[in-house]
Short mmCIF file of C-alpha atoms in Angstrom, two decimals:
data_model
loop_
_atom_site.label_atom_id
_atom_site.label_comp_id
_atom_site.label_asym_id
_atom_site.label_seq_id
_atom_site.Cartn_x
_atom_site.Cartn_y
_atom_site.Cartn_z
CA MET J 14 -11.50 9.19 -15.71
CA ILE J 15 -10.77 10.51 -12.21
CA ARG J 16 -8.23 8.76 -10.02
CA THR J 17 -8.35 9.15 -6.28
CA LEU J 18 -5.60 8.39 -3.82
CA ILE J 19 -6.95 7.79 -0.34
CA LEU J 20 -4.68 8.60 2.57
CA CYS J 21 -5.33 5.96 5.19
CA GLY J 22 -3.26 7.43 7.96
CA TYR J 23 -0.66 10.04 8.74
CA LEU J 24 1.12 10.41 12.05
CA GLY J 25 4.41 12.30 12.22
CA SER J 26 6.80 10.46 9.97
CA THR J 27 4.52 7.47 9.43
CA TYR J 28 2.21 7.26 6.46
CA ALA J 29 0.20 4.65 4.59
CA TRP J 30 -1.90 4.40 1.44
CA GLY J 31 -4.24 1.42 1.09
CA GLY J 32 -1.86 -1.07 2.71
CA PHE J 33 1.42 0.54 1.58
CA PHE J 34 3.29 2.13 4.46
CA HIS J 35 6.48 3.99 5.34
CA LEU J 36 7.84 4.48 8.85
CA ASP J 37 10.84 6.69 9.58
CA VAL J 38 12.74 5.19 12.49
CA ASP J 39 13.50 7.88 15.09
CA ASN J 40 15.72 5.86 17.39
CA ILE J 41 18.12 4.41 14.88
CA LEU J 42 19.56 1.01 15.73
CA SER J 43 23.14 0.42 14.71
CA ALA J 44 25.58 -2.38 15.45
CA ASP J 45 27.23 -0.12 18.06
CA SER J 46 23.94 0.48 19.91
CA MET J 47 23.27 -3.28 20.00
CA GLY J 48 26.60 -4.19 21.59
CA GLY J 49 28.73 -3.87 18.47
CA SER J 50 28.28 -7.40 17.15
CA ALA J 51 24.78 -7.35 15.64
CA THR J 52 24.50 -8.32 11.99
CA THR J 53 22.43 -6.31 9.54
CA LEU J 54 19.79 -9.06 9.66
CA GLU J 55 19.66 -8.95 13.47
CA GLN J 56 19.35 -5.14 13.40
CA ALA J 57 16.50 -5.39 10.87
CA ARG J 58 14.58 -8.00 12.89
CA SER J 59 15.09 -6.02 16.12
CA SER J 60 13.81 -2.82 14.49
CA ILE J 61 10.73 -4.61 13.12
CA LEU J 62 9.95 -6.14 16.52
CA GLU J 63 10.41 -2.75 18.22
CA HIS J 64 7.80 -1.26 15.85
CA ARG J 65 5.51 -4.33 15.84
CA ALA J 66 2.42 -2.34 16.90
CA GLN J 67 2.92 0.37 14.27
CA LEU J 68 3.40 -2.31 11.59
CA ASN J 69 0.21 -4.18 12.66
CA LEU J 70 2.12 -7.43 13.22
CA SER J 71 0.20 -9.95 15.28
CA SER J 72 1.73 -12.51 17.63
CA ASP J 73 0.50 -15.43 15.48
CA GLY J 74 2.56 -14.29 12.49
CA ALA J 75 6.26 -14.45 11.74
CA LEU J 76 8.78 -12.96 9.37
CA LEU J 77 10.45 -14.89 6.59
CA PHE J 78 13.69 -13.30 5.34
CA GLN J 79 13.75 -13.10 1.52
CA GLN J 80 16.74 -11.13 0.27
CA THR J 81 19.09 -8.17 0.66
CA ASN J 82 19.47 -5.55 -2.05
CA THR J 83 22.21 -2.92 -2.12
CA ASP J 84 21.56 0.34 -3.94
CA ARG J 85 24.14 2.34 -5.88
CA PHE J 86 25.01 4.34 -2.74
CA GLY J 87 25.89 1.19 -0.79
CA ASN J 88 22.76 1.28 1.39
CA GLN J 89 21.15 -2.08 2.12
CA HIS J 90 17.45 -2.95 1.93
CA LEU J 91 16.34 -6.21 3.59
CA ARG J 92 13.05 -7.77 2.45
CA PHE J 93 10.83 -9.96 4.63
CA LYS J 94 7.61 -11.82 3.84
CA THR J 95 4.88 -12.10 6.45
CA THR J 96 3.56 -15.51 7.49
CA TYR J 97 0.51 -16.76 9.32
CA ARG J 98 0.74 -20.15 11.05
CA GLY J 99 4.05 -20.62 9.21
CA ILE J 100 2.55 -20.12 5.75
CA GLU J 101 3.53 -17.13 3.61
CA VAL J 102 0.78 -14.57 3.06
CA GLU J 103 0.71 -13.46 -0.57
CA LYS J 104 1.68 -9.86 -1.39
CA MET J 105 2.65 -8.86 2.15
CA GLN J 106 6.20 -7.69 2.71
CA ILE J 107 8.27 -5.50 4.99
CA ILE J 108 11.45 -3.76 3.82
CA VAL J 109 14.00 -2.46 6.30
CA HIS J 110 16.17 0.32 4.86
CA PHE J 111 19.72 0.99 6.10
CA ASP J 112 21.62 4.25 5.70
CA GLN J 113 25.31 4.00 6.61
CA GLU J 114 24.83 0.67 8.43
CA ALA J 115 21.97 1.90 10.65
CA VAL J 116 18.23 1.35 10.22
CA SER J 117 16.71 4.52 8.76
CA SER J 118 13.17 3.46 7.82
CA ILE J 119 10.76 0.57 7.34
CA SER J 120 8.33 0.33 4.43
CA GLY J 121 6.32 -2.23 2.51
CA TYR J 122 2.83 -3.58 2.04
CA GLN J 123 0.92 -4.88 5.04
CA GLN J 124 -2.76 -5.46 5.69
CA LEU J 125 -4.40 -6.77 8.81
CA LEU J 126 -5.81 -10.27 8.60
CA SER J 127 -9.27 -10.02 10.14
CA PRO J 128 -10.33 -12.44 12.88
CA SER J 129 -12.92 -13.99 10.53
CA PHE J 130 -10.25 -14.45 7.82
CA LYS J 131 -7.93 -16.12 10.36
CA SER J 132 -10.69 -18.42 11.62
CA LYS J 133 -11.41 -19.57 8.05
CA ILE J 134 -7.71 -20.29 7.48
CA ASP J 135 -7.50 -22.09 10.85
CA ALA J 136 -10.53 -24.20 9.89
CA HIS J 137 -8.85 -25.11 6.59
CA LEU J 138 -5.58 -26.19 8.19
CA ASN J 139 -5.37 -29.61 9.82
CA GLN J 140 -3.65 -29.08 13.19
CA GLU J 141 -1.79 -26.10 11.69
CA LYS J 142 -0.67 -28.18 8.67
CA THR J 143 -1.75 -28.02 5.04
CA GLN J 144 -4.06 -30.73 3.74
CA LEU J 145 -1.61 -31.73 0.99
CA THR J 146 2.15 -32.28 0.98
CA ALA J 147 4.62 -31.08 -1.64
CA ASP J 148 4.95 -34.66 -2.98
CA LYS J 149 1.16 -35.01 -3.40
CA VAL J 150 0.97 -31.68 -5.24
CA LEU J 151 3.77 -32.68 -7.63
CA ALA J 152 2.16 -36.08 -8.23
CA PHE J 153 -1.15 -34.36 -9.02
CA ILE J 154 0.48 -32.01 -11.53
CA ASP J 155 2.35 -35.05 -12.96
CA GLN J 156 5.41 -33.06 -13.96
CA LYS J 157 8.08 -35.51 -12.76
CA GLN J 158 10.31 -35.04 -15.79
CA HIS J 159 10.62 -31.29 -15.28
CA LYS J 160 12.90 -29.36 -12.95
CA VAL J 161 11.15 -28.04 -9.81
CA LEU J 162 12.28 -24.46 -9.16
CA SER J 163 10.16 -23.97 -6.03
CA ILE J 164 7.07 -25.29 -4.31
CA LYS J 165 5.38 -23.68 -1.32
CA PRO J 166 2.00 -23.23 0.31
CA MET J 167 0.63 -19.67 0.38
CA ILE J 168 -2.33 -17.84 1.86
CA ILE J 169 -4.20 -15.69 -0.64
CA GLN J 170 -5.67 -12.53 0.89
CA THR J 171 -8.51 -12.25 -1.61
CA GLN J 172 -9.80 -15.71 -0.68
CA PRO J 173 -9.57 -17.27 2.77
CA TYR J 174 -7.83 -20.48 1.73
CA VAL J 175 -4.41 -21.99 1.20
CA ILE J 176 -2.96 -22.73 -2.22
CA TRP J 177 0.25 -24.33 -3.42
CA GLN J 178 2.42 -22.36 -5.83
CA VAL J 179 4.66 -24.59 -7.95
CA ARG J 180 7.34 -23.14 -10.25
CA LEU J 181 8.68 -25.61 -12.81
CA SER J 182 11.08 -25.39 -15.70
CA VAL J 183 9.26 -27.13 -18.56
CA ASN J 184 11.55 -27.41 -21.60
CA GLY J 185 13.34 -24.24 -20.46
CA ILE J 186 10.09 -22.30 -19.97
CA GLU J 187 9.16 -21.30 -16.43
CA THR J 188 5.66 -22.51 -15.66
CA ILE J 189 3.80 -21.51 -12.51
CA TYR J 190 0.94 -23.66 -11.25
CA ARG J 191 -1.43 -22.67 -8.48
CA VAL J 192 -3.11 -25.69 -6.94
CA SER J 193 -5.81 -25.75 -4.26
CA ASP J 194 -4.85 -27.28 -0.92
CA SER J 195 -7.79 -29.67 -0.88
CA ASN J 196 -8.71 -33.29 -1.51
CA PRO J 197 -9.08 -33.70 -4.40
CA PRO J 198 -6.78 -30.87 -5.53
CA ASN J 199 -7.64 -28.56 -8.43
CA ILE J 200 -5.41 -26.52 -10.71
CA LEU J 201 -6.52 -22.93 -10.12
CA SER J 202 -4.19 -21.41 -12.71
CA LYS J 203 -1.24 -22.18 -14.95
CA ILE J 204 1.05 -19.41 -16.22
CA GLU J 205 3.87 -19.90 -18.69
CA ASP J 206 6.54 -17.23 -18.42
CA ILE J 207 8.08 -17.06 -21.89
CA LYS J 208 11.11 -14.76 -21.91
CA TYR J 209 12.37 -13.39 -25.19
#
């Protein structure tokens, strides 16, 4: 078997492989350069917006802050999810890396949403809202006696439609349902995450 790695682009200190990217930030933003009072989150957002074109971020998308990780050297890494029309796009994230409290690089996984993909999503949404609500999805699954860990609509890149991802604790076992955002809804998948 032969494996091939395709280099999609290389420009100075920017590189990408099939959606994965890394961008070294030349003009480092620190709290001092932003007036001294900027938080790490504000620095991260500012750096992403400054490099919006290089990151292929469109004006109809937004960033959803997920979490901060600190490595063993004390450097912070802030993770963001990408949204379209306020709905999280599956498997798209941007990570802002800090070195000594200044942004050093940006990396992650990002793919352009084509105009035809966006138009199909726009056609699916009802005035920029999902067809179902969280309550309707939970009623459809009929899991009222179980603890809801999370429920959110998501856009799947492989298919131009919206789904609901529901994480439940069913008798101590995490169960993940994926339900179509349609009337009537359908269960697309059910995964039980048994930890031992």
